[in-house]
Each structure stands twice: as structure tokens, then as C-alpha cells.
Amino acid sequence: MLLAVAAPLVLALAIGAYDDYQAASRDSLLRSLVLAAVAILLALLIAFALLRRIGDQVRRIANTARRVAAGATGERARIEDIAEVAEVATQLNAMLDAQERRAFALARESEFRVAVAHLSQRALAGASLDRLRDEATASVTGVLRADSCKVIDARPGRTPAGIGEATLERAAAVAIGGRDEPFGELRVQRDGPRGFDSDEMEFLGAMANVLALAEEKREVELQRDALGQERSLLLERLELQLERMPIVCVLFDERFLVSYVNPAAERTFGWGHDEMTRRHPFETFIPPERYAIVERLFERLRSGEYVHASGEGLRKDGTRVLLEWVNTPLHREDGTFIGMMSMAQDVTERVRAEEAIRDLNAELEDRVVRRTAQLEEANKELETFSYSVSHDLRAPLRHIDGFARRLEGSLTGASATALRDLSIIRIAAKRMGELIDDLLALSRTSRTALEVRRVDLGALVREVADQVPPELGAPEIRWRIGTLPAVLADASLMRIVLQNLITNAIKYSRKRSIAEIEIGALRSPQGETVVFVRDNGVGFDMCYKDKLFGVFQRLHREEEFEGTGIGLATVRRILHRHGARIWGEGEPDRGATFSFTVNLAEVQG
Amino acid sequence: MKEGRILLCEDSPYDVELTCNALARLRVSNPIDVARDGVEALDYLCRRGQFSGRAPGNPVLVLLDLKMPRVDGLEVLRMIRADAALKTIPVVVLTSSREEPDVALSYQLGVNAYVVKPVDSEQFVDSVGRLGLFWLLVNEAPPAGGARG
């Protein structure tokens, strides 16, 4: 500038001077020289002023620099008007800006680090989560110069708090904890033109991390506590069980001295806890004859073997108990033997009971053998009896009848009374023969062995019905035979049952013009299968129903209906041998029904 | 009618009478010899003892009661069947017993027939008479073998 001002002046002067020189006048030359001198003086003044100004500006810049060097902050050089000085000032300012920024950044970085370190320390020191959160949010608010900072809890069961009523855009949030299942969120909000830069976000992240770690630590602690509680609960229960259970429990230490006995052990052995503990079991409940065996057992247990044993224990009063032991050796992880836990069950009673049962069984077997022998004897006697009955009683009967007949024949011209008397003798003899036969038949049904097998009742009924002589019954018999099941029974005895029942049905209904006989099977309410034979004959009075099955018991007169009264007794005896029941229902002149239970051969669906 | 002899082994005299009566009623006229127990029966068959003077020749029919004193019917039957000279003789058991063991054993020992004596006299006559008729008339007797001399 100076040059710009000075140059034309000098040039003008120079030109004037030249002009003047050309004019070669002394006045003009003097004038020119004076002008030149004035011009130079002016120029010097201007230059001097300029220099002074530059000097001032430079000095100002230098002062600024000095002040900054002395530690002032925020100082900036004024941008002076002189270009070069302005340039220097600008550069200085830029440098100062940069320096300040760096300082700021460093300071902030340091602030961040301090804040994070402080929070970490607090977390390590065991501050509660709530306090940590409060401190974290306060610290973040301070460090970031934020308007607010909150921790939003992301866990279920807690209602998240909103940021605030007004919607502000200047907010940042960082998850506390893992991305998948964060504990929550650290939210910060700051009014103003700037958002949050990356360093600030990094700081936020670091604080969130500390909180996350603190949360995790708490979770682990909670789990550990829970486990600890569980374990102590288990231990408590175990202790309780040991104390309460009826099973003897004895703990031994590594020298096999008793360290603990439970109440069951005290009861079983008769010694108290203090009498048994701190002593070797040989001094108390192990009887002398078992010392050697038990010594060997201890050795095996020491080497880690699990041993079960059974043997006698000695009570304080000198009596013995029989015990079954389960022994578990206890070792540390490194294999050192630290003792043993033994549980035992008092089996004295059980063994005694078993022996008693065995004795009882042997006795029962004995009794059964003897009883069977007795029964066989009785049976044999019965057989002999039946045999002689069949022989010895019949012979005289035969003679009575035979000779009465001869007498009849030889009594020509005898009175009607005499002849009648004779015939009665014969009839009586014959009757007696029938009774004997029936009795023998009845006894036979008891004696013969049951051969139980599958019997088709339907077929059997038809067979028996066909074999009944027709003159026995009514002129016309209407049969209604239902489906009868296959049953488990002795075939020949079942035949006798059906013969008797069907013959009875036919016989007692013969006074009808049309006899109706129904034979069928049904299911009783109790689930039994019942076979019945029903007729529409003369029936019977139910008040005599208990006499129905008596031996030689009859409910009708001999003149009306022949018979010995053994049929139903035989039937009942046979059915009883099968484990079945029979009963009769009837009404005078309205027929009768006889029903009996059967065992089905197959289960009917 | 062949003139073979009938041996009736029966201990009861009444039964003897009734049996002979029945046979007579149906006109069985063969002579009837009676043995009162097993010993006599065997003596007769072997022609010894009180029967040593008997004419040789087996009876054409033996009616055998089972229940006899000393030696019973089954024993006699066994002896008869065991003896070569006697074993072809037709033997009919005529007894009161209907007991199965008796029947079974009799057949096992080789009896020809087993008849139970009915109590009723009509039936008795009927049974025994017809029995006689069958064995003496209808049935072919075994060829006469000589009795042991």
C-alpha cells in the first residue's frame, strides 16, 4: 500500500522532475526538488506511520501470543487490516484454535476417563445398582453438559419411564448390556445445535458398559445367593431327614471314630449321642466276634469301595440287633479319605418275621399233608361204605321182593287184603332199592374227581332233553331253548345236573295240556352268568324254598309226583363242587324256575 | 338144549333159590351145580376136594357172585382165566354191585358178561332167565376140552 501510494507520487515527481529538467529552469528545478523533498518527507511520514501501525498490530499479536503462553485461555488475535499482519493473526488464531481444541479434546477425554473410572470404582466397591445408576446419570449430565440423563429399565415387570413430555430431538441412547437382551438404556438429551459427536457417544457407551457389568455382577450374585440358599435348604432338609428318619445313620471320621449318630441310632443301640461319638465303634455297638470282619470292611472302604454288609450289632444292654448296613466312603477331590457315612436298617424284626413265616409255612404244609391224609382216609371210608351199601343192603331187598312174589304166586284163593299186603311189601322193598340207588349216586358225585373242561351247555341240554322218556311229561311240550354259553365244568356231572332239572321240569308240568319249558342264560346285575330252567308246572310255595334242596325232602306227595327227593340235593352238591350257586323260585300252580351260576369258558365280549 | 352143566357160585341160599327159580321159569333145564364160595368153586372146577369124584368136563356157564366169603368172585375169575384148561369157560358175573371198579376189574380179568341182580323180582327173573337162555341156547359153547384128570 505504501508502495502504491508512494510509487505514483515518486513517479509523478520523477516525471515532473524530468519535465522540469527538460525545461531546464532553475526555479522549476528548485520547485521540483522541494516537491521531491516534500514528497519524500511525506512518504517517510506515511512510511513511518505505517510502520508504526504494523508494529502496533504485530505487537498486539505478540501480546496475544504472550498472554496465551502465560496461560490465558480463549484469547484470540484481532484480525488487523494489514494483510500480512492479518495473515499472521489468522494463522495465530488458527493455531490457537487448534491448540484449544486439542486441549479441550484432551480435557474432555480425561474427563470422560475420569468419569468412567470413577463409576467403575464405585461399581467394584459394591455400590448398589440404584446408586450406580444415579451416579452414572449425574456424571453423564455433568460431563456432557446435558439437560437430562436417565436409565430406562428394559427388564420385564418394570415400566419404562419416558424421556419427558416435550419431544426433543437432541437425544442419544445406548443399550446397557447385550444387544439381544439389554438390561436397559442410557438416554441422554441436550438442547442445542450440536448433536453428540463420536467421542461423546463412545463415552456414553463406556458408562453404559460399566452399568451393564454391574448388572451382570448383580445377576451372578443373585444366582449365587439363590444357589446358596438352595444348598442351605437342602442341607437343612438333609439334616432334618437324618434326624428324623427311622434308619440308623452313623458318620465316621478318617480314623473310623464315630463323629455323628442320629436319633434312630441312639434308639437302636441304646447309647446316647455323646456316648457313641469320638469313640471307635468297637467300644460300643460292634460285637467282639465281628471285629475282624469289620476291620477288613474298613480297609475296603478306605480304599474307596462301597460296601454293603449285614450283621449283628450290640446294644448297650447287651442284647443283639440284626442290621443291614449300606456304607459310603467319603473322599476329597484329591482322593484323601475323610471318613464314611453308614446307614443301617434294623432287620431283626423282619428276619424274625421271615423265620416265623417260614415256620408257619412248614407247619401249614404239615397240616395240609395231614388234612389231606385225613380226607383221603375219610374218602376211602366213604367208598367202602358206599360199596357195602350197594351190596349188602340190596341183597336182602332182593330176597324180600323175590320171595314175596313167590308167595303171591302160591297163594291161590287168598283174600284181597292178603294180596294187597304182599304187594305193599314188594313196593316197600322196591322203594328202598331206589333210595339206596339215589344215595349211592349222591355219594358218588362227591367222591369222584372233578374233570373240568369246556362244556357246550347248549348241546348238552338238547341231548338230555331228547333222552327224557316222553311218557314222563305232558302230552305236548313246547321247548324254548335260548343260546347257552360254553362253560368250564365236569361234563358228566353237569349232565346229571341238567338231567335232574330238566326231568323235574317235565315231570312237574305234566298235568298241563301244553307244557312250556324254557332254558336260557342271562347276565345278573353282579356280572355273573346265570343259567335257568323254567316250567309252567305245578310250582311250589316259596315258604318252603329252604327245603327244596334237602336230602329226601319233597314238597309234593308221592301219589302226585313220584320221586325220592334226592335229585335237587344231588344237583346242589354238584354245583357247589363247581363253586356255583343254585336257587329256586316258584309259585303254587304257576310254575317254577331253577337258576344256577356258571363259569364261562371264554370271556364274552 | 345142550346138556351142559351150570356152575352157580353164590353164597346166599336165598339168591341161589331165586336164581334157580328164574332159570326154571324160563325153562332152562340144564343141571345147576352150586358152590357156596370161591374155594368150593375152584375145587369144583379143578375136580378136587369134595368134588374129586365129579365127572370130567367143564361147565358150559359159570354164574359168579363177587361177594363171597373166603375166596371172592374176582379171585375165582382170575384163577379161571389163568388156567389153560379152564380159561375158555364162559363166565358171567351176577352181582348186586354196580360199582365201577368192580365192573372194570371184572372185564379186565376177562369176564364175558356182567349182570347186576335187580331188586325187583320180575326184573330178576327176566334178566337171569334171558341170561341163561342166551348162554345156553344162543351162544356156542367152547368145544369141550378135557378137564384135568
PDB file of N, CA, C and O in Angstrom, chain A residues 136-197:
ATOM      1  N   ALA A 136     -24.231 -42.491  37.693  1.00  0.00           N
ATOM      2  CA  ALA A 136     -23.913 -42.501  36.262  1.00  0.00           C
ATOM      3  C   ALA A 136     -24.661 -41.374  35.554  1.00  0.00           C
ATOM      4  O   ALA A 136     -24.070 -40.614  34.761  1.00  0.00           O
ATOM      5  N   THR A 137     -25.947 -41.291  35.832  1.00  0.00           N
ATOM      6  CA  THR A 137     -26.721 -40.263  35.130  1.00  0.00           C
ATOM      7  C   THR A 137     -26.243 -38.866  35.514  1.00  0.00           C
ATOM      8  O   THR A 137     -26.103 -37.983  34.651  1.00  0.00           O
ATOM      9  N   ALA A 138     -25.892 -38.659  36.780  1.00  0.00           N
ATOM     10  CA  ALA A 138     -25.400 -37.334  37.190  1.00  0.00           C
ATOM     11  C   ALA A 138     -24.086 -37.026  36.492  1.00  0.00           C
ATOM     12  O   ALA A 138     -23.871 -35.918  35.964  1.00  0.00           O
ATOM     13  N   SER A 139     -23.224 -38.032  36.466  1.00  0.00           N
ATOM     14  CA  SER A 139     -21.916 -37.830  35.849  1.00  0.00           C
ATOM     15  C   SER A 139     -22.046 -37.515  34.369  1.00  0.00           C
ATOM     16  O   SER A 139     -21.411 -36.590  33.854  1.00  0.00           O
ATOM     17  N   VAL A 140     -22.875 -38.270  33.692  1.00  0.00           N
ATOM     18  CA  VAL A 140     -23.057 -38.042  32.247  1.00  0.00           C
ATOM     19  C   VAL A 140     -23.630 -36.654  32.013  1.00  0.00           C
ATOM     20  O   VAL A 140     -23.188 -35.921  31.110  1.00  0.00           O
ATOM     21  N   THR A 141     -24.615 -36.312  32.819  1.00  0.00           N
ATOM     22  CA  THR A 141     -25.212 -34.980  32.670  1.00  0.00           C
ATOM     23  C   THR A 141     -24.143 -33.903  32.809  1.00  0.00           C
ATOM     24  O   THR A 141     -24.068 -32.966  32.001  1.00  0.00           O
ATOM     25  N   GLY A 142     -23.274 -34.080  33.808  1.00  0.00           N
ATOM     26  CA  GLY A 142     -22.246 -33.076  34.016  1.00  0.00           C
ATOM     27  C   GLY A 142     -21.235 -33.062  32.888  1.00  0.00           C
ATOM     28  O   GLY A 142     -20.937 -32.019  32.298  1.00  0.00           O
ATOM     29  N   VAL A 143     -20.741 -34.227  32.603  1.00  0.00           N
ATOM     30  CA  VAL A 143     -19.644 -34.304  31.622  1.00  0.00           C
ATOM     31  C   VAL A 143     -20.109 -33.853  30.245  1.00  0.00           C
ATOM     32  O   VAL A 143     -19.388 -33.173  29.519  1.00  0.00           O
ATOM     33  N   LEU A 144     -21.286 -34.266  29.868  1.00  0.00           N
ATOM     34  CA  LEU A 144     -21.740 -33.925  28.522  1.00  0.00           C
ATOM     35  C   LEU A 144     -22.506 -32.616  28.493  1.00  0.00           C
ATOM     36  O   LEU A 144     -23.015 -32.215  27.448  1.00  0.00           O
ATOM     37  N   ARG A 145     -22.569 -31.994  29.657  1.00  0.00           N
ATOM     38  CA  ARG A 145     -23.341 -30.755  29.745  1.00  0.00           C
ATOM     39  C   ARG A 145     -24.734 -30.979  29.189  1.00  0.00           C
ATOM     40  O   ARG A 145     -25.228 -30.222  28.372  1.00  0.00           O
ATOM     41  N   ALA A 146     -25.344 -32.112  29.614  1.00  0.00           N
ATOM     42  CA  ALA A 146     -26.644 -32.452  29.040  1.00  0.00           C
ATOM     43  C   ALA A 146     -27.759 -31.819  29.855  1.00  0.00           C
ATOM     44  O   ALA A 146     -27.557 -31.355  30.960  1.00  0.00           O
ATOM     45  N   ASP A 147     -28.945 -31.877  29.275  1.00  0.00           N
ATOM     46  CA  ASP A 147     -30.093 -31.365  30.013  1.00  0.00           C
ATOM     47  C   ASP A 147     -30.650 -32.438  30.934  1.00  0.00           C
ATOM     48  O   ASP A 147     -31.139 -32.158  32.013  1.00  0.00           O
ATOM     49  N   SER A 148     -30.591 -33.675  30.487  1.00  0.00           N
ATOM     50  CA  SER A 148     -31.059 -34.755  31.368  1.00  0.00           C
ATOM     51  C   SER A 148     -30.468 -36.076  30.911  1.00  0.00           C
ATOM     52  O   SER A 148     -30.077 -36.228  29.752  1.00  0.00           O
ATOM     53  N   CYS A 149     -30.377 -36.968  31.850  1.00  0.00           N
ATOM     54  CA  CYS A 149     -29.887 -38.310  31.525  1.00  0.00           C
ATOM     55  C   CYS A 149     -30.644 -39.305  32.391  1.00  0.00           C
ATOM     56  O   CYS A 149     -30.779 -39.112  33.594  1.00  0.00           O
ATOM     57  N   LYS A 150     -31.145 -40.346  31.748  1.00  0.00           N
ATOM     58  CA  LYS A 150     -31.921 -41.313  32.522  1.00  0.00           C
ATOM     59  C   LYS A 150     -31.524 -42.728  32.139  1.00  0.00           C
ATOM     60  O   LYS A 150     -31.065 -42.979  31.027  1.00  0.00           O
ATOM     61  N   VAL A 151     -31.752 -43.625  33.047  1.00  0.00           N
ATOM     62  CA  VAL A 151     -31.624 -45.056  32.721  1.00  0.00           C
ATOM     63  C   VAL A 151     -33.028 -45.627  32.555  1.00  0.00           C
ATOM     64  O   VAL A 151     -33.863 -45.519  33.446  1.00  0.00           O
ATOM     65  N   ILE A 152     -33.261 -46.178  31.388  1.00  0.00           N
ATOM     66  CA  ILE A 152     -34.555 -46.803  31.155  1.00  0.00           C
ATOM     67  C   ILE A 152     -34.376 -48.306  31.381  1.00  0.00           C
ATOM     68  O   ILE A 152     -33.504 -48.942  30.780  1.00  0.00           O
ATOM     69  N   ASP A 153     -35.189 -48.851  32.244  1.00  0.00           N
ATOM     70  CA  ASP A 153     -35.067 -50.285  32.559  1.00  0.00           C
ATOM     71  C   ASP A 153     -35.815 -51.115  31.514  1.00  0.00           C
ATOM     72  O   ASP A 153     -36.977 -50.878  31.246  1.00  0.00           O
ATOM     73  N   ALA A 154     -35.085 -52.042  30.921  1.00  0.00           N
ATOM     74  CA  ALA A 154     -35.738 -52.804  29.853  1.00  0.00           C
ATOM     75  C   ALA A 154     -36.293 -54.132  30.322  1.00  0.00           C
ATOM     76  O   ALA A 154     -36.876 -54.882  29.576  1.00  0.00           O
ATOM     77  N   ARG A 155     -36.055 -54.438  31.568  1.00  0.00           N
ATOM     78  CA  ARG A 155     -36.479 -55.770  32.012  1.00  0.00           C
ATOM     79  C   ARG A 155     -37.983 -55.826  32.222  1.00  0.00           C
ATOM     80  O   ARG A 155     -38.602 -54.825  32.576  1.00  0.00           O
ATOM     81  N   PRO A 156     -38.543 -56.981  32.023  1.00  0.00           N
ATOM     82  CA  PRO A 156     -39.993 -57.098  32.173  1.00  0.00           C
ATOM     83  C   PRO A 156     -40.405 -56.837  33.609  1.00  0.00           C
ATOM     84  O   PRO A 156     -39.668 -57.094  34.533  1.00  0.00           O
ATOM     85  N   GLY A 157     -41.539 -56.329  33.746  1.00  0.00           N
ATOM     86  CA  GLY A 157     -42.050 -56.056  35.087  1.00  0.00           C
ATOM     87  C   GLY A 157     -41.784 -54.632  35.523  1.00  0.00           C
ATOM     88  O   GLY A 157     -42.305 -54.172  36.529  1.00  0.00           O
ATOM     89  N   ARG A 158     -40.932 -53.978  34.815  1.00  0.00           N
ATOM     90  CA  ARG A 158     -40.691 -52.579  35.213  1.00  0.00           C
ATOM     91  C   ARG A 158     -41.200 -51.675  34.103  1.00  0.00           C
ATOM     92  O   ARG A 158     -40.911 -51.902  32.937  1.00  0.00           O
ATOM     93  N   THR A 159     -41.945 -50.654  34.474  1.00  0.00           N
ATOM     94  CA  THR A 159     -42.487 -49.753  33.438  1.00  0.00           C
ATOM     95  C   THR A 159     -41.402 -48.763  33.026  1.00  0.00           C
ATOM     96  O   THR A 159     -40.819 -48.090  33.869  1.00  0.00           O
ATOM     97  N   PRO A 160     -41.121 -48.681  31.746  1.00  0.00           N
ATOM     98  CA  PRO A 160     -40.082 -47.732  31.299  1.00  0.00           C
ATOM     99  C   PRO A 160     -40.571 -46.302  31.463  1.00  0.00           C
ATOM    100  O   PRO A 160     -41.741 -45.996  31.197  1.00  0.00           O
ATOM    101  N   ALA A 161     -39.674 -45.452  31.897  1.00  0.00           N
ATOM    102  CA  ALA A 161     -40.066 -44.038  32.050  1.00  0.00           C
ATOM    103  C   ALA A 161     -39.800 -43.305  30.750  1.00  0.00           C
ATOM    104  O   ALA A 161     -38.824 -43.584  30.066  1.00  0.00           O
ATOM    105  N   GLY A 162     -40.620 -42.388  30.413  1.00  0.00           N
ATOM    106  CA  GLY A 162     -40.431 -41.630  29.172  1.00  0.00           C
ATOM    107  C   GLY A 162     -39.355 -40.573  29.353  1.00  0.00           C
ATOM    108  O   GLY A 162     -38.882 -40.317  30.456  1.00  0.00           O
ATOM    109  N   ILE A 163     -38.948 -40.053  28.271  1.00  0.00           N
ATOM    110  CA  ILE A 163     -37.901 -39.028  28.343  1.00  0.00           C
ATOM    111  C   ILE A 163     -38.466 -37.730  28.926  1.00  0.00           C
ATOM    112  O   ILE A 163     -37.848 -37.046  29.693  1.00  0.00           O
ATOM    113  N   GLY A 164     -39.631 -37.394  28.553  1.00  0.00           N
ATOM    114  CA  GLY A 164     -40.223 -36.140  29.034  1.00  0.00           C
ATOM    115  C   GLY A 164     -41.412 -35.829  28.173  1.00  0.00           C
ATOM    116  O   GLY A 164     -41.675 -36.496  27.189  1.00  0.00           O
ATOM    117  N   GLU A 165     -42.111 -34.838  28.568  1.00  0.00           N
ATOM    118  CA  GLU A 165     -43.330 -34.564  27.784  1.00  0.00           C
ATOM    119  C   GLU A 165     -42.973 -33.947  26.442  1.00  0.00           C
ATOM    120  O   GLU A 165     -43.502 -34.299  25.403  1.00  0.00           O
ATOM    121  N   ALA A 166     -42.071 -33.017  26.484  1.00  0.00           N
ATOM    122  CA  ALA A 166     -41.758 -32.356  25.212  1.00  0.00           C
ATOM    123  C   ALA A 166     -40.881 -33.256  24.374  1.00  0.00           C
ATOM    124  O   ALA A 166     -39.970 -33.903  24.879  1.00  0.00           O
ATOM    125  N   THR A 167     -41.153 -33.321  23.144  1.00  0.00           N
ATOM    126  CA  THR A 167     -40.299 -34.149  22.296  1.00  0.00           C
ATOM    127  C   THR A 167     -39.103 -33.334  21.864  1.00  0.00           C
ATOM    128  O   THR A 167     -39.234 -32.304  21.239  1.00  0.00           O
ATOM    129  N   LEU A 168     -37.955 -33.827  22.269  1.00  0.00           N
ATOM    130  CA  LEU A 168     -36.743 -33.122  21.894  1.00  0.00           C
ATOM    131  C   LEU A 168     -35.972 -33.997  20.952  1.00  0.00           C
ATOM    132  O   LEU A 168     -35.917 -35.214  21.115  1.00  0.00           O
ATOM    133  N   GLU A 169     -35.360 -33.360  20.011  1.00  0.00           N
ATOM    134  CA  GLU A 169     -34.644 -34.177  19.057  1.00  0.00           C
ATOM    135  C   GLU A 169     -33.241 -34.483  19.499  1.00  0.00           C
ATOM    136  O   GLU A 169     -32.645 -35.460  19.082  1.00  0.00           O
ATOM    137  N   ARG A 170     -32.735 -33.663  20.343  1.00  0.00           N
ATOM    138  CA  ARG A 170     -31.327 -33.825  20.695  1.00  0.00           C
ATOM    139  C   ARG A 170     -31.196 -34.890  21.779  1.00  0.00           C
ATOM    140  O   ARG A 170     -31.092 -34.610  22.954  1.00  0.00           O
ATOM    141  N   ALA A 171     -31.223 -36.113  21.384  1.00  0.00           N
ATOM    142  CA  ALA A 171     -31.115 -37.184  22.379  1.00  0.00           C
ATOM    143  C   ALA A 171     -30.270 -38.315  21.833  1.00  0.00           C
ATOM    144  O   ALA A 171     -30.139 -38.486  20.618  1.00  0.00           O
ATOM    145  N   ALA A 172     -29.645 -39.030  22.701  1.00  0.00           N
ATOM    146  CA  ALA A 172     -28.876 -40.214  22.297  1.00  0.00           C
ATOM    147  C   ALA A 172     -29.153 -41.320  23.307  1.00  0.00           C
ATOM    148  O   ALA A 172     -29.460 -41.052  24.464  1.00  0.00           O
ATOM    149  N   ALA A 173     -29.076 -42.510  22.845  1.00  0.00           N
ATOM    150  CA  ALA A 173     -29.336 -43.631  23.761  1.00  0.00           C
ATOM    151  C   ALA A 173     -28.372 -44.757  23.475  1.00  0.00           C
ATOM    152  O   ALA A 173     -28.010 -45.011  22.328  1.00  0.00           O
ATOM    153  N   VAL A 174     -27.952 -45.402  24.520  1.00  0.00           N
ATOM    154  CA  VAL A 174     -27.034 -46.534  24.372  1.00  0.00           C
ATOM    155  C   VAL A 174     -27.590 -47.699  25.192  1.00  0.00           C
ATOM    156  O   VAL A 174     -28.049 -47.504  26.319  1.00  0.00           O
ATOM    157  N   ALA A 175     -27.535 -48.873  24.618  1.00  0.00           N
ATOM    158  CA  ALA A 175     -28.065 -50.027  25.352  1.00  0.00           C
ATOM    159  C   ALA A 175     -27.125 -50.418  26.477  1.00  0.00           C
ATOM    160  O   ALA A 175     -25.906 -50.360  26.324  1.00  0.00           O
ATOM    161  N   ILE A 176     -27.690 -50.747  27.573  1.00  0.00           N
ATOM    162  CA  ILE A 176     -26.904 -51.266  28.706  1.00  0.00           C
ATOM    163  C   ILE A 176     -26.980 -52.788  28.632  1.00  0.00           C
ATOM    164  O   ILE A 176     -28.027 -53.387  28.821  1.00  0.00           O
ATOM    165  N   GLY A 177     -25.847 -53.384  28.321  1.00  0.00           N
ATOM    166  CA  GLY A 177     -25.870 -54.839  28.255  1.00  0.00           C
ATOM    167  C   GLY A 177     -25.901 -55.317  26.817  1.00  0.00           C
ATOM    168  O   GLY A 177     -25.729 -54.540  25.886  1.00  0.00           O
ATOM    169  N   GLY A 178     -26.124 -56.574  26.630  1.00  0.00           N
ATOM    170  CA  GLY A 178     -26.045 -57.174  25.304  1.00  0.00           C
ATOM    171  C   GLY A 178     -27.133 -56.669  24.385  1.00  0.00           C
ATOM    172  O   GLY A 178     -28.182 -56.204  24.822  1.00  0.00           O
ATOM    173  N   ARG A 179     -26.888 -56.747  23.099  1.00  0.00           N
ATOM    174  CA  ARG A 179     -27.852 -56.237  22.135  1.00  0.00           C
ATOM    175  C   ARG A 179     -29.149 -57.050  22.197  1.00  0.00           C
ATOM    176  O   ARG A 179     -30.225 -56.518  22.021  1.00  0.00           O
ATOM    177  N   ASP A 180     -29.004 -58.375  22.446  1.00  0.00           N
ATOM    178  CA  ASP A 180     -30.196 -59.223  22.403  1.00  0.00           C
ATOM    179  C   ASP A 180     -31.090 -59.035  23.627  1.00  0.00           C
ATOM    180  O   ASP A 180     -32.298 -58.977  23.509  1.00  0.00           O
ATOM    181  N   GLU A 181     -30.456 -58.961  24.751  1.00  0.00           N
ATOM    182  CA  GLU A 181     -31.276 -58.816  25.953  1.00  0.00           C
ATOM    183  C   GLU A 181     -30.698 -57.743  26.836  1.00  0.00           C
ATOM    184  O   GLU A 181     -30.097 -58.051  27.867  1.00  0.00           O
ATOM    185  N   PRO A 182     -30.864 -56.534  26.435  1.00  0.00           N
ATOM    186  CA  PRO A 182     -30.260 -55.457  27.238  1.00  0.00           C
ATOM    187  C   PRO A 182     -30.978 -55.313  28.563  1.00  0.00           C
ATOM    188  O   PRO A 182     -32.164 -55.621  28.690  1.00  0.00           O
ATOM    189  N   PHE A 183     -30.220 -54.852  29.539  1.00  0.00           N
ATOM    190  CA  PHE A 183     -30.857 -54.574  30.823  1.00  0.00           C
ATOM    191  C   PHE A 183     -31.714 -53.323  30.717  1.00  0.00           C
ATOM    192  O   PHE A 183     -32.686 -53.149  31.437  1.00  0.00           O
ATOM    193  N   GLY A 184     -31.241 -52.446  29.851  1.00  0.00           N
ATOM    194  CA  GLY A 184     -31.982 -51.188  29.716  1.00  0.00           C
ATOM    195  C   GLY A 184     -31.269 -50.257  28.758  1.00  0.00           C
ATOM    196  O   GLY A 184     -30.514 -50.687  27.884  1.00  0.00           O
ATOM    197  N   GLU A 185     -31.486 -48.991  28.973  1.00  0.00           N
ATOM    198  CA  GLU A 185     -30.949 -47.996  28.051  1.00  0.00           C
ATOM    199  C   GLU A 185     -30.462 -46.796  28.840  1.00  0.00           C
ATOM    200  O   GLU A 185     -31.097 -46.401  29.831  1.00  0.00           O
ATOM    201  N   LEU A 186     -29.339 -46.244  28.364  1.00  0.00           N
ATOM    202  CA  LEU A 186     -28.851 -44.999  28.972  1.00  0.00           C
ATOM    203  C   LEU A 186     -29.198 -43.883  27.993  1.00  0.00           C
ATOM    204  O   LEU A 186     -28.684 -43.842  26.879  1.00  0.00           O
ATOM    205  N   ARG A 187     -30.106 -43.033  28.422  1.00  0.00           N
ATOM    206  CA  ARG A 187     -30.576 -41.988  27.492  1.00  0.00           C
ATOM    207  C   ARG A 187     -30.142 -40.630  27.976  1.00  0.00           C
ATOM    208  O   ARG A 187     -30.299 -40.286  29.154  1.00  0.00           O
ATOM    209  N   VAL A 188     -29.623 -39.864  27.025  1.00  0.00           N
ATOM    210  CA  VAL A 188     -29.180 -38.513  27.404  1.00  0.00           C
ATOM    211  C   VAL A 188     -29.749 -37.522  26.401  1.00  0.00           C
ATOM    212  O   VAL A 188     -29.949 -37.844  25.228  1.00  0.00           O
ATOM    213  N   GLN A 189     -30.032 -36.328  26.896  1.00  0.00           N
ATOM    214  CA  GLN A 189     -30.663 -35.365  25.991  1.00  0.00           C
ATOM    215  C   GLN A 189     -30.081 -33.990  26.252  1.00  0.00           C
ATOM    216  O   GLN A 189     -29.837 -33.602  27.392  1.00  0.00           O
ATOM    217  N   ARG A 190     -29.771 -33.305  25.149  1.00  0.00           N
ATOM    218  CA  ARG A 190     -29.125 -31.991  25.280  1.00  0.00           C
ATOM    219  C   ARG A 190     -29.702 -31.054  24.242  1.00  0.00           C
ATOM    220  O   ARG A 190     -29.676 -31.338  23.042  1.00  0.00           O
ATOM    221  N   ASP A 191     -30.221 -29.975  24.753  1.00  0.00           N
ATOM    222  CA  ASP A 191     -30.712 -28.930  23.849  1.00  0.00           C
ATOM    223  C   ASP A 191     -29.561 -28.279  23.128  1.00  0.00           C
ATOM    224  O   ASP A 191     -28.440 -28.248  23.629  1.00  0.00           O
ATOM    225  N   GLY A 192     -29.800 -27.732  21.987  1.00  0.00           N
ATOM    226  CA  GLY A 192     -28.717 -27.012  21.340  1.00  0.00           C
ATOM    227  C   GLY A 192     -28.517 -27.489  19.914  1.00  0.00           C
ATOM    228  O   GLY A 192     -29.080 -28.491  19.475  1.00  0.00           O
ATOM    229  N   PRO A 193     -27.679 -26.732  19.194  1.00  0.00           N
ATOM    230  CA  PRO A 193     -27.498 -27.000  17.776  1.00  0.00           C
ATOM    231  C   PRO A 193     -26.730 -28.290  17.521  1.00  0.00           C
ATOM    232  O   PRO A 193     -26.907 -28.959  16.505  1.00  0.00           O
ATOM    233  N   ARG A 194     -25.832 -28.601  18.420  1.00  0.00           N
ATOM    234  CA  ARG A 194     -24.990 -29.764  18.144  1.00  0.00           C
ATOM    235  C   ARG A 194     -25.675 -31.063  18.559  1.00  0.00           C
ATOM    236  O   ARG A 194     -26.416 -31.112  19.528  1.00  0.00           O
ATOM    237  N   GLY A 195     -25.374 -32.121  17.844  1.00  0.00           N
ATOM    238  CA  GLY A 195     -25.765 -33.455  18.285  1.00  0.00           C
ATOM    239  C   GLY A 195     -24.658 -33.977  19.191  1.00  0.00           C
ATOM    240  O   GLY A 195     -23.899 -33.209  19.756  1.00  0.00           O
ATOM    241  N   PHE A 196     -24.551 -35.269  19.317  1.00  0.00           N
ATOM    242  CA  PHE A 196     -23.484 -35.855  20.121  1.00  0.00           C
ATOM    243  C   PHE A 196     -22.434 -36.412  19.185  1.00  0.00           C
ATOM    244  O   PHE A 196     -22.733 -37.160  18.269  1.00  0.00           O
ATOM    245  N   ASP A 197     -21.174 -35.997  19.393  1.00  0.00           N
ATOM    246  CA  ASP A 197     -20.156 -36.495  18.473  1.00  0.00           C
ATOM    247  C   ASP A 197     -19.716 -37.896  18.874  1.00  0.00           C
ATOM    248  O   ASP A 197     -20.143 -38.445  19.878  1.00  0.00           O
TER     249      ASP A 197
END
